[in-house]
């Protein structure tokens, strides 16, 4: 488990999976996150947990990559409300750290 700060500059051997609980809001952040897996010619898997409010970010990522990511809808895991994600300061702090990383 890591933030976007850990997405760059770390060489973590044998990472087989990256699971994005929060979809990054920029394509380059996504590339750096999923780049922790499949290094040095190894295969890796990236899984994105996407809710309806993440659609814009997902489209930005796909545009940045120049491809559409495959979608697998999982029965029984649909959100019950329009935006049932809990709001917290942590998301704001994560985005702030990510913006600071650009500077």
PDB file of N, CA and C in Angstrom:
ATOM      1  N   UNK A   1       0.858  -1.167   0.000  1.00  0.00           N
ATOM      2  CA  UNK A   1       0.000   0.000   0.000  1.00  0.00           C
ATOM      3  C   UNK A   1       0.899   1.224   0.000  1.00  0.00           C
ATOM      4  N   UNK A   2       0.633   2.128  -0.934  1.00  0.00           N
ATOM      5  CA  UNK A   2       1.491   3.306  -1.044  1.00  0.00           C
ATOM      6  C   UNK A   2       0.723   4.474  -1.646  1.00  0.00           C
ATOM      7  N   UNK A   3       1.297   5.653  -1.545  1.00  0.00           N
ATOM      8  CA  UNK A   3       0.738   6.844  -2.171  1.00  0.00           C
ATOM      9  C   UNK A   3       1.482   7.102  -3.472  1.00  0.00           C
ATOM     10  N   UNK A   4       1.094   8.161  -4.175  1.00  0.00           N
ATOM     11  CA  UNK A   4       1.780   8.513  -5.419  1.00  0.00           C
ATOM     12  C   UNK A   4       3.240   8.883  -5.185  1.00  0.00           C
ATOM     13  N   UNK A   5       3.591   9.271  -3.978  1.00  0.00           N
ATOM     14  CA  UNK A   5       4.987   9.585  -3.674  1.00  0.00           C
ATOM     15  C   UNK A   5       5.858   8.352  -3.906  1.00  0.00           C
ATOM     16  N   UNK A   6       5.328   7.172  -3.597  1.00  0.00           N
ATOM     17  CA  UNK A   6       6.081   5.924  -3.774  1.00  0.00           C
ATOM     18  C   UNK A   6       6.033   5.411  -5.208  1.00  0.00           C
ATOM     19  N   UNK A   7       5.296   6.074  -6.077  1.00  0.00           N
ATOM     20  CA  UNK A   7       5.151   5.591  -7.452  1.00  0.00           C
ATOM     21  C   UNK A   7       6.389   5.866  -8.300  1.00  0.00           C
ATOM     22  N   UNK A   8       7.242   6.754  -7.860  1.00  0.00           N
ATOM     23  CA  UNK A   8       8.429   7.105  -8.652  1.00  0.00           C
ATOM     24  C   UNK A   8       9.699   6.781  -7.884  1.00  0.00           C
ATOM     25  N   UNK A   9      10.663   6.287  -8.618  1.00  0.00           N
ATOM     26  CA  UNK A   9      11.995   6.137  -8.064  1.00  0.00           C
ATOM     27  C   UNK A   9      12.238   4.922  -7.202  1.00  0.00           C
ATOM     28  N   UNK A  10      11.226   4.126  -6.966  1.00  0.00           N
ATOM     29  CA  UNK A  10      11.426   2.923  -6.166  1.00  0.00           C
ATOM     30  C   UNK A  10      11.591   1.719  -7.086  1.00  0.00           C
ATOM     31  N   UNK A  11      12.587   0.916  -6.832  1.00  0.00           N
ATOM     32  CA  UNK A  11      12.764  -0.323  -7.574  1.00  0.00           C
ATOM     33  C   UNK A  11      12.411  -1.464  -6.633  1.00  0.00           C
ATOM     34  N   UNK A  12      11.175  -1.900  -6.719  1.00  0.00           N
ATOM     35  CA  UNK A  12      10.687  -2.969  -5.853  1.00  0.00           C
ATOM     36  C   UNK A  12      10.683  -4.263  -6.659  1.00  0.00           C
ATOM     37  N   UNK A  13      11.560  -5.196  -6.344  1.00  0.00           N
ATOM     38  CA  UNK A  13      11.637  -6.425  -7.131  1.00  0.00           C
ATOM     39  C   UNK A  13      10.426  -7.339  -6.911  1.00  0.00           C
ATOM     40  N   UNK A  14      10.064  -8.029  -7.966  1.00  0.00           N
ATOM     41  CA  UNK A  14       9.035  -9.078  -7.903  1.00  0.00           C
ATOM     42  C   UNK A  14       7.653  -8.602  -7.466  1.00  0.00           C
ATOM     43  N   UNK A  15       7.247  -7.414  -7.878  1.00  0.00           N
ATOM     44  CA  UNK A  15       5.879  -6.960  -7.626  1.00  0.00           C
ATOM     45  C   UNK A  15       5.023  -7.520  -8.759  1.00  0.00           C
ATOM     46  N   UNK A  16       4.095  -8.398  -8.435  1.00  0.00           N
ATOM     47  CA  UNK A  16       3.294  -9.047  -9.474  1.00  0.00           C
ATOM     48  C   UNK A  16       1.988  -8.314  -9.765  1.00  0.00           C
ATOM     49  N   UNK A  17       1.470  -7.558  -8.793  1.00  0.00           N
ATOM     50  CA  UNK A  17       0.192  -6.873  -8.953  1.00  0.00           C
ATOM     51  C   UNK A  17       0.259  -5.464  -8.357  1.00  0.00           C
ATOM     52  N   UNK A  18      -0.422  -4.542  -9.021  1.00  0.00           N
ATOM     53  CA  UNK A  18      -0.669  -3.209  -8.479  1.00  0.00           C
ATOM     54  C   UNK A  18      -2.178  -3.028  -8.507  1.00  0.00           C
ATOM     55  N   UNK A  19      -2.761  -2.676  -7.380  1.00  0.00           N
ATOM     56  CA  UNK A  19      -4.200  -2.451  -7.304  1.00  0.00           C
ATOM     57  C   UNK A  19      -4.426  -0.984  -6.979  1.00  0.00           C
ATOM     58  N   UNK A  20      -5.085  -0.286  -7.892  1.00  0.00           N
ATOM     59  CA  UNK A  20      -5.396   1.127  -7.699  1.00  0.00           C
ATOM     60  C   UNK A  20      -6.774   1.237  -7.057  1.00  0.00           C
ATOM     61  N   UNK A  21      -6.781   1.540  -5.771  1.00  0.00           N
ATOM     62  CA  UNK A  21      -8.038   1.735  -5.047  1.00  0.00           C
ATOM     63  C   UNK A  21      -8.669   3.058  -5.468  1.00  0.00           C
ATOM     64  N   UNK A  22      -7.855   4.083  -5.591  1.00  0.00           N
ATOM     65  CA  UNK A  22      -8.283   5.379  -6.126  1.00  0.00           C
ATOM     66  C   UNK A  22      -7.634   5.545  -7.484  1.00  0.00           C
ATOM     67  N   UNK A  23      -8.436   5.812  -8.490  1.00  0.00           N
ATOM     68  CA  UNK A  23      -7.894   6.008  -9.827  1.00  0.00           C
ATOM     69  C   UNK A  23      -7.133   7.329  -9.838  1.00  0.00           C
ATOM     70  N   UNK A  24      -5.878   7.336 -10.297  1.00  0.00           N
ATOM     71  CA  UNK A  24      -5.120   8.589 -10.357  1.00  0.00           C
ATOM     72  C   UNK A  24      -5.820   9.607 -11.259  1.00  0.00           C
ATOM     73  N   UNK A  25      -5.613  10.886 -10.994  1.00  0.00           N
ATOM     74  CA  UNK A  25      -6.280  11.911 -11.788  1.00  0.00           C
ATOM     75  C   UNK A  25      -5.458  12.367 -12.985  1.00  0.00           C
ATOM     76  N   UNK A  26      -4.263  11.804 -13.162  1.00  0.00           N
ATOM     77  CA  UNK A  26      -3.437  12.128 -14.335  1.00  0.00           C
ATOM     78  C   UNK A  26      -2.849  10.846 -14.913  1.00  0.00           C
ATOM     79  N   UNK A  27      -2.713  10.823 -16.226  1.00  0.00           N
ATOM     80  CA  UNK A  27      -2.174   9.657 -16.909  1.00  0.00           C
ATOM     81  C   UNK A  27      -0.754   9.322 -16.515  1.00  0.00           C
ATOM     82  N   UNK A  28       0.094  10.338 -16.336  1.00  0.00           N
ATOM     83  CA  UNK A  28       1.490  10.053 -15.979  1.00  0.00           C
ATOM     84  C   UNK A  28       1.594   9.423 -14.589  1.00  0.00           C
ATOM     85  N   UNK A  29       0.712   9.808 -13.671  1.00  0.00           N
ATOM     86  CA  UNK A  29       0.705   9.187 -12.345  1.00  0.00           C
ATOM     87  C   UNK A  29       0.315   7.716 -12.451  1.00  0.00           C
ATOM     88  N   UNK A  30      -0.644   7.429 -13.327  1.00  0.00           N
ATOM     89  CA  UNK A  30      -1.057   6.040 -13.531  1.00  0.00           C
ATOM     90  C   UNK A  30       0.109   5.210 -14.060  1.00  0.00           C
ATOM     91  N   UNK A  31       0.805   5.731 -15.059  1.00  0.00           N
ATOM     92  CA  UNK A  31       1.943   5.015 -15.651  1.00  0.00           C
ATOM     93  C   UNK A  31       2.996   4.718 -14.581  1.00  0.00           C
ATOM     94  N   UNK A  32       3.290   5.693 -13.742  1.00  0.00           N
ATOM     95  CA  UNK A  32       4.292   5.477 -12.692  1.00  0.00           C
ATOM     96  C   UNK A  32       3.811   4.481 -11.641  1.00  0.00           C
ATOM     97  N   UNK A  33       2.528   4.530 -11.307  1.00  0.00           N
ATOM     98  CA  UNK A  33       1.994   3.571 -10.331  1.00  0.00           C
ATOM     99  C   UNK A  33       2.091   2.142 -10.855  1.00  0.00           C
ATOM    100  N   UNK A  34       1.535   1.916 -12.048  1.00  0.00           N
ATOM    101  CA  UNK A  34       1.512   0.542 -12.564  1.00  0.00           C
ATOM    102  C   UNK A  34       2.892   0.089 -12.999  1.00  0.00           C
ATOM    103  N   UNK A  35       3.809   1.033 -13.153  1.00  0.00           N
ATOM    104  CA  UNK A  35       5.177   0.694 -13.518  1.00  0.00           C
ATOM    105  C   UNK A  35       5.956   0.008 -12.414  1.00  0.00           C
ATOM    106  N   UNK A  36       5.359  -0.119 -11.242  1.00  0.00           N
ATOM    107  CA  UNK A  36       6.011  -0.844 -10.144  1.00  0.00           C
ATOM    108  C   UNK A  36       5.939  -2.352 -10.374  1.00  0.00           C
ATOM    109  N   UNK A  37       5.085  -2.782 -11.299  1.00  0.00           N
ATOM    110  CA  UNK A  37       4.957  -4.202 -11.616  1.00  0.00           C
ATOM    111  C   UNK A  37       5.442  -4.458 -13.038  1.00  0.00           C
ATOM    112  N   UNK A  38       5.762  -5.690 -13.335  1.00  0.00           N
ATOM    113  CA  UNK A  38       6.192  -6.049 -14.683  1.00  0.00           C
ATOM    114  C   UNK A  38       7.522  -5.441 -15.067  1.00  0.00           C
ATOM    115  N   UNK A  39       8.432  -5.340 -14.142  1.00  0.00           N
ATOM    116  CA  UNK A  39       9.730  -4.720 -14.408  1.00  0.00           C
ATOM    117  C   UNK A  39      10.736  -5.748 -14.906  1.00  0.00           C
ATOM    118  N   UNK A  40      11.719  -5.277 -15.628  1.00  0.00           N
ATOM    119  CA  UNK A  40      12.827  -6.105 -16.119  1.00  0.00           C
ATOM    120  C   UNK A  40      12.329  -7.317 -16.911  1.00  0.00           C
ATOM    121  N   UNK A  41      11.351  -7.073 -17.795  1.00  0.00           N
ATOM    122  CA  UNK A  41      10.864  -8.141 -18.657  1.00  0.00           C
ATOM    123  C   UNK A  41       9.872  -9.092 -18.021  1.00  0.00           C
ATOM    124  N   UNK A  42       9.536  -8.874 -16.758  1.00  0.00           N
ATOM    125  CA  UNK A  42       8.566  -9.733 -16.074  1.00  0.00           C
ATOM    126  C   UNK A  42       7.147  -9.269 -16.401  1.00  0.00           C
ATOM    127  N   UNK A  43       6.196 -10.170 -16.274  1.00  0.00           N
ATOM    128  CA  UNK A  43       4.792  -9.811 -16.468  1.00  0.00           C
ATOM    129  C   UNK A  43       4.224  -9.278 -15.163  1.00  0.00           C
ATOM    130  N   UNK A  44       3.247  -8.396 -15.290  1.00  0.00           N
ATOM    131  CA  UNK A  44       2.595  -7.845 -14.120  1.00  0.00           C
ATOM    132  C   UNK A  44       1.151  -7.528 -14.428  1.00  0.00           C
ATOM    133  N   UNK A  45       0.361  -7.379 -13.402  1.00  0.00           N
ATOM    134  CA  UNK A  45      -1.067  -7.104 -13.553  1.00  0.00           C
ATOM    135  C   UNK A  45      -1.412  -5.851 -12.761  1.00  0.00           C
ATOM    136  N   UNK A  46      -2.150  -4.943 -13.414  1.00  0.00           N
ATOM    137  CA  UNK A  46      -2.673  -3.756 -12.740  1.00  0.00           C
ATOM    138  C   UNK A  46      -4.189  -3.863 -12.716  1.00  0.00           C
ATOM    139  N   UNK A  47      -4.768  -3.658 -11.555  1.00  0.00           N
ATOM    140  CA  UNK A  47      -6.215  -3.700 -11.380  1.00  0.00           C
ATOM    141  C   UNK A  47      -6.651  -2.329 -10.888  1.00  0.00           C
ATOM    142  N   UNK A  48      -7.676  -1.773 -11.526  1.00  0.00           N
ATOM    143  CA  UNK A  48      -8.211  -0.473 -11.134  1.00  0.00           C
ATOM    144  C   UNK A  48      -9.621  -0.663 -10.600  1.00  0.00           C
ATOM    145  N   UNK A  49      -9.861  -0.264  -9.372  1.00  0.00           N
ATOM    146  CA  UNK A  49     -11.201  -0.307  -8.809  1.00  0.00           C
ATOM    147  C   UNK A  49     -11.858   1.025  -9.152  1.00  0.00           C
ATOM    148  N   UNK A  50     -12.814   0.985 -10.077  1.00  0.00           N
ATOM    149  CA  UNK A  50     -13.378   2.206 -10.649  1.00  0.00           C
ATOM    150  C   UNK A  50     -14.849   2.328 -10.281  1.00  0.00           C
ATOM    151  N   UNK A  51     -15.206   3.477  -9.737  1.00  0.00           N
ATOM    152  CA  UNK A  51     -16.603   3.804  -9.478  1.00  0.00           C
ATOM    153  C   UNK A  51     -17.021   4.885 -10.467  1.00  0.00           C
ATOM    154  N   UNK A  52     -18.309   5.182 -10.516  1.00  0.00           N
ATOM    155  CA  UNK A  52     -18.819   6.123 -11.514  1.00  0.00           C
ATOM    156  C   UNK A  52     -18.136   7.488 -11.425  1.00  0.00           C
ATOM    157  N   UNK A  53     -17.788   7.939 -10.230  1.00  0.00           N
ATOM    158  CA  UNK A  53     -17.157   9.253 -10.097  1.00  0.00           C
ATOM    159  C   UNK A  53     -15.696   9.254 -10.579  1.00  0.00           C
ATOM    160  N   UNK A  54     -15.153   8.077 -10.897  1.00  0.00           N
ATOM    161  CA  UNK A  54     -13.782   7.970 -11.409  1.00  0.00           C
ATOM    162  C   UNK A  54     -13.716   7.988 -12.935  1.00  0.00           C
ATOM    163  N   UNK A  55     -14.862   8.007 -13.605  1.00  0.00           N
ATOM    164  CA  UNK A  55     -14.903   7.877 -15.064  1.00  0.00           C
ATOM    165  C   UNK A  55     -14.056   8.929 -15.780  1.00  0.00           C
ATOM    166  N   UNK A  56     -14.119  10.172 -15.342  1.00  0.00           N
ATOM    167  CA  UNK A  56     -13.340  11.234 -15.993  1.00  0.00           C
ATOM    168  C   UNK A  56     -11.849  10.953 -15.888  1.00  0.00           C
ATOM    169  N   UNK A  57     -11.398  10.554 -14.712  1.00  0.00           N
ATOM    170  CA  UNK A  57      -9.978  10.237 -14.532  1.00  0.00           C
ATOM    171  C   UNK A  57      -9.572   9.050 -15.390  1.00  0.00           C
ATOM    172  N   UNK A  58     -10.431   8.043 -15.476  1.00  0.00           N
ATOM    173  CA  UNK A  58     -10.127   6.872 -16.294  1.00  0.00           C
ATOM    174  C   UNK A  58      -9.992   7.264 -17.765  1.00  0.00           C
ATOM    175  N   UNK A  59     -10.873   8.127 -18.235  1.00  0.00           N
ATOM    176  CA  UNK A  59     -10.793   8.587 -19.633  1.00  0.00           C
ATOM    177  C   UNK A  59      -9.499   9.372 -19.873  1.00  0.00           C
ATOM    178  N   UNK A  60      -9.067  10.177 -18.906  1.00  0.00           N
ATOM    179  CA  UNK A  60      -7.789  10.900 -19.026  1.00  0.00           C
ATOM    180  C   UNK A  60      -6.627   9.919 -19.155  1.00  0.00           C
ATOM    181  N   UNK A  61      -6.651   8.874 -18.345  1.00  0.00           N
ATOM    182  CA  UNK A  61      -5.593   7.859 -18.374  1.00  0.00           C
ATOM    183  C   UNK A  61      -5.570   7.166 -19.728  1.00  0.00           C
ATOM    184  N   UNK A  62      -6.741   6.762 -20.212  1.00  0.00           N
ATOM    185  CA  UNK A  62      -6.817   6.087 -21.508  1.00  0.00           C
ATOM    186  C   UNK A  62      -6.323   7.001 -22.626  1.00  0.00           C
ATOM    187  N   UNK A  63      -6.681   8.269 -22.564  1.00  0.00           N
ATOM    188  CA  UNK A  63      -6.204   9.232 -23.569  1.00  0.00           C
ATOM    189  C   UNK A  63      -4.682   9.350 -23.506  1.00  0.00           C
ATOM    190  N   UNK A  64      -4.137   9.448 -22.318  1.00  0.00           N
ATOM    191  CA  UNK A  64      -2.688   9.566 -22.123  1.00  0.00           C
ATOM    192  C   UNK A  64      -1.964   8.338 -22.682  1.00  0.00           C
ATOM    193  N   UNK A  65      -2.559   7.157 -22.480  1.00  0.00           N
ATOM    194  CA  UNK A  65      -1.943   5.912 -22.935  1.00  0.00           C
ATOM    195  C   UNK A  65      -2.221   5.620 -24.408  1.00  0.00           C
ATOM    196  N   UNK A  66      -3.246   6.257 -24.966  1.00  0.00           N
ATOM    197  CA  UNK A  66      -3.613   5.989 -26.355  1.00  0.00           C
ATOM    198  C   UNK A  66      -4.284   4.638 -26.537  1.00  0.00           C
ATOM    199  N   UNK A  67      -4.925   4.150 -25.497  1.00  0.00           N
ATOM    200  CA  UNK A  67      -5.636   2.875 -25.592  1.00  0.00           C
ATOM    201  C   UNK A  67      -6.751   2.816 -24.556  1.00  0.00           C
ATOM    202  N   UNK A  68      -7.705   1.930 -24.807  1.00  0.00           N
ATOM    203  CA  UNK A  68      -8.805   1.713 -23.879  1.00  0.00           C
ATOM    204  C   UNK A  68      -8.448   0.550 -22.966  1.00  0.00           C
ATOM    205  N   UNK A  69      -8.639   0.740 -21.681  1.00  0.00           N
ATOM    206  CA  UNK A  69      -8.362  -0.329 -20.718  1.00  0.00           C
ATOM    207  C   UNK A  69      -9.538  -1.302 -20.683  1.00  0.00           C
ATOM    208  N   UNK A  70      -9.264  -2.602 -20.598  1.00  0.00           N
ATOM    209  CA  UNK A  70     -10.362  -3.572 -20.533  1.00  0.00           C
ATOM    210  C   UNK A  70     -11.159  -3.417 -19.241  1.00  0.00           C
ATOM    211  N   UNK A  71     -12.458  -3.679 -19.330  1.00  0.00           N
ATOM    212  CA  UNK A  71     -13.359  -3.524 -18.190  1.00  0.00           C
ATOM    213  C   UNK A  71     -13.950  -4.880 -17.832  1.00  0.00           C
ATOM    214  N   UNK A  72     -13.955  -5.181 -16.563  1.00  0.00           N
ATOM    215  CA  UNK A  72     -14.600  -6.379 -16.045  1.00  0.00           C
ATOM    216  C   UNK A  72     -15.527  -5.933 -14.929  1.00  0.00           C
ATOM    217  N   UNK A  73     -16.832  -6.022 -15.191  1.00  0.00           N
ATOM    218  CA  UNK A  73     -17.800  -5.656 -14.157  1.00  0.00           C
ATOM    219  C   UNK A  73     -18.016  -6.870 -13.272  1.00  0.00           C
ATOM    220  N   UNK A  74     -17.900  -6.646 -11.982  1.00  0.00           N
ATOM    221  CA  UNK A  74     -18.009  -7.749 -11.028  1.00  0.00           C
ATOM    222  C   UNK A  74     -19.386  -7.736 -10.374  1.00  0.00           C
ATOM    223  N   UNK A  75     -20.120  -8.802 -10.583  1.00  0.00           N
ATOM    224  CA  UNK A  75     -21.467  -8.926 -10.042  1.00  0.00           C
ATOM    225  C   UNK A  75     -21.437  -8.814  -8.515  1.00  0.00           C
ATOM    226  N   UNK A  76     -22.355  -8.014  -7.997  1.00  0.00           N
ATOM    227  CA  UNK A  76     -22.461  -7.871  -6.550  1.00  0.00           C
ATOM    228  C   UNK A  76     -21.571  -6.795  -5.960  1.00  0.00           C
ATOM    229  N   UNK A  77     -20.767  -6.137  -6.784  1.00  0.00           N
ATOM    230  CA  UNK A  77     -19.881  -5.092  -6.266  1.00  0.00           C
ATOM    231  C   UNK A  77     -20.251  -3.705  -6.771  1.00  0.00           C
ATOM    232  N   UNK A  78     -21.469  -3.540  -7.249  1.00  0.00           N
ATOM    233  CA  UNK A  78     -21.908  -2.238  -7.734  1.00  0.00           C
ATOM    234  C   UNK A  78     -22.172  -1.312  -6.557  1.00  0.00           C
ATOM    235  N   UNK A  79     -21.801  -0.021  -6.692  1.00  0.00           N
ATOM    236  CA  UNK A  79     -22.106   0.929  -5.619  1.00  0.00           C
ATOM    237  C   UNK A  79     -23.613   1.123  -5.509  1.00  0.00           C
ATOM    238  N   UNK A  80     -24.108   1.323  -4.309  1.00  0.00           N
ATOM    239  CA  UNK A  80     -25.547   1.456  -4.096  1.00  0.00           C
ATOM    240  C   UNK A  80     -26.038   2.875  -4.353  1.00  0.00           C
ATOM    241  N   UNK A  81     -25.191   3.870  -4.166  1.00  0.00           N
ATOM    242  CA  UNK A  81     -25.588   5.250  -4.371  1.00  0.00           C
ATOM    243  C   UNK A  81     -24.855   5.868  -5.539  1.00  0.00           C
ATOM    244  N   UNK A  82     -25.270   7.082  -5.913  1.00  0.00           N
ATOM    245  CA  UNK A  82     -24.627   7.770  -7.030  1.00  0.00           C
ATOM    246  C   UNK A  82     -23.155   8.016  -6.740  1.00  0.00           C
ATOM    247  N   UNK A  83     -22.853   8.405  -5.517  1.00  0.00           N
ATOM    248  CA  UNK A  83     -21.467   8.657  -5.126  1.00  0.00           C
ATOM    249  C   UNK A  83     -21.326   8.254  -3.663  1.00  0.00           C
ATOM    250  N   UNK A  84     -21.157   6.955  -3.444  1.00  0.00           N
ATOM    251  CA  UNK A  84     -21.155   6.477  -2.067  1.00  0.00           C
ATOM    252  C   UNK A  84     -19.771   6.444  -1.440  1.00  0.00           C
ATOM    253  N   UNK A  85     -18.793   7.021  -2.103  1.00  0.00           N
ATOM    254  CA  UNK A  85     -17.435   7.020  -1.569  1.00  0.00           C
ATOM    255  C   UNK A  85     -17.350   8.015  -0.411  1.00  0.00           C
ATOM    256  N   UNK A  86     -16.707   7.602   0.641  1.00  0.00           N
ATOM    257  CA  UNK A  86     -16.554   8.480   1.794  1.00  0.00           C
ATOM    258  C   UNK A  86     -15.600   9.620   1.474  1.00  0.00           C
ATOM    259  N   UNK A  87     -15.942  10.784   1.899  1.00  0.00           N
ATOM    260  CA  UNK A  87     -15.072  11.944   1.720  1.00  0.00           C
ATOM    261  C   UNK A  87     -14.168  12.043   2.940  1.00  0.00           C
ATOM    262  N   UNK A  88     -12.899  12.277   2.706  1.00  0.00           N
ATOM    263  CA  UNK A  88     -11.981  12.431   3.832  1.00  0.00           C
ATOM    264  C   UNK A  88     -10.851  13.361   3.442  1.00  0.00           C
ATOM    265  N   UNK A  89     -10.128  13.836   4.428  1.00  0.00           N
ATOM    266  CA  UNK A  89      -8.981  14.694   4.168  1.00  0.00           C
ATOM    267  C   UNK A  89      -7.873  13.928   3.477  1.00  0.00           C
ATOM    268  N   UNK A  90      -7.832  12.615   3.647  1.00  0.00           N
ATOM    269  CA  UNK A  90      -6.754  11.820   3.065  1.00  0.00           C
ATOM    270  C   UNK A  90      -6.699  11.967   1.553  1.00  0.00           C
ATOM    271  N   UNK A  91      -7.842  11.976   0.869  1.00  0.00           N
ATOM    272  CA  UNK A  91      -7.836  12.124  -0.583  1.00  0.00           C
ATOM    273  C   UNK A  91      -7.264  13.489  -0.958  1.00  0.00           C
ATOM    274  N   UNK A  92      -7.673  14.524  -0.245  1.00  0.00           N
ATOM    275  CA  UNK A  92      -7.152  15.859  -0.503  1.00  0.00           C
ATOM    276  C   UNK A  92      -5.642  15.890  -0.296  1.00  0.00           C
ATOM    277  N   UNK A  93      -5.173  15.278   0.784  1.00  0.00           N
ATOM    278  CA  UNK A  93      -3.741  15.261   1.056  1.00  0.00           C
ATOM    279  C   UNK A  93      -2.986  14.500  -0.021  1.00  0.00           C
ATOM    280  N   UNK A  94      -3.545  13.380  -0.483  1.00  0.00           N
ATOM    281  CA  UNK A  94      -2.894  12.600  -1.535  1.00  0.00           C
ATOM    282  C   UNK A  94      -2.772  13.433  -2.802  1.00  0.00           C
ATOM    283  N   UNK A  95      -3.829  14.123  -3.171  1.00  0.00           N
ATOM    284  CA  UNK A  95      -3.770  14.957  -4.371  1.00  0.00           C
ATOM    285  C   UNK A  95      -2.772  16.101  -4.181  1.00  0.00           C
ATOM    286  N   UNK A  96      -2.706  16.677  -3.007  1.00  0.00           N
ATOM    287  CA  UNK A  96      -1.768  17.758  -2.747  1.00  0.00           C
ATOM    288  C   UNK A  96      -0.337  17.261  -2.891  1.00  0.00           C
ATOM    289  N   UNK A  97      -0.046  16.102  -2.341  1.00  0.00           N
ATOM    290  CA  UNK A  97       1.298  15.538  -2.465  1.00  0.00           C
ATOM    291  C   UNK A  97       1.624  15.292  -3.929  1.00  0.00           C
ATOM    292  N   UNK A  98       0.650  14.777  -4.688  1.00  0.00           N
ATOM    293  CA  UNK A  98       0.865  14.509  -6.106  1.00  0.00           C
ATOM    294  C   UNK A  98       1.144  15.796  -6.871  1.00  0.00           C
ATOM    295  N   UNK A  99       0.400  16.849  -6.579  1.00  0.00           N
ATOM    296  CA  UNK A  99       0.628  18.124  -7.256  1.00  0.00           C
ATOM    297  C   UNK A  99       2.016  18.656  -6.915  1.00  0.00           C
ATOM    298  N   UNK A 100       2.410  18.522  -5.672  1.00  0.00           N
ATOM    299  CA  UNK A 100       3.710  19.002  -5.228  1.00  0.00           C
ATOM    300  C   UNK A 100       4.827  18.243  -5.942  1.00  0.00           C
ATOM    301  N   UNK A 101       4.583  16.969  -6.236  1.00  0.00           N
ATOM    302  CA  UNK A 101       5.560  16.132  -6.924  1.00  0.00           C
ATOM    303  C   UNK A 101       5.870  16.685  -8.321  1.00  0.00           C
ATOM    304  N   UNK A 102       4.901  17.380  -8.930  1.00  0.00           N
ATOM    305  CA  UNK A 102       5.092  17.966 -10.265  1.00  0.00           C
ATOM    306  C   UNK A 102       6.075  19.127 -10.243  1.00  0.00           C
ATOM    307  N   UNK A 103       6.119  19.842  -9.129  1.00  0.00           N
ATOM    308  CA  UNK A 103       6.912  21.083  -9.058  1.00  0.00           C
ATOM    309  C   UNK A 103       8.395  20.833  -9.037  1.00  0.00           C
TER     310      UNK A 103
END
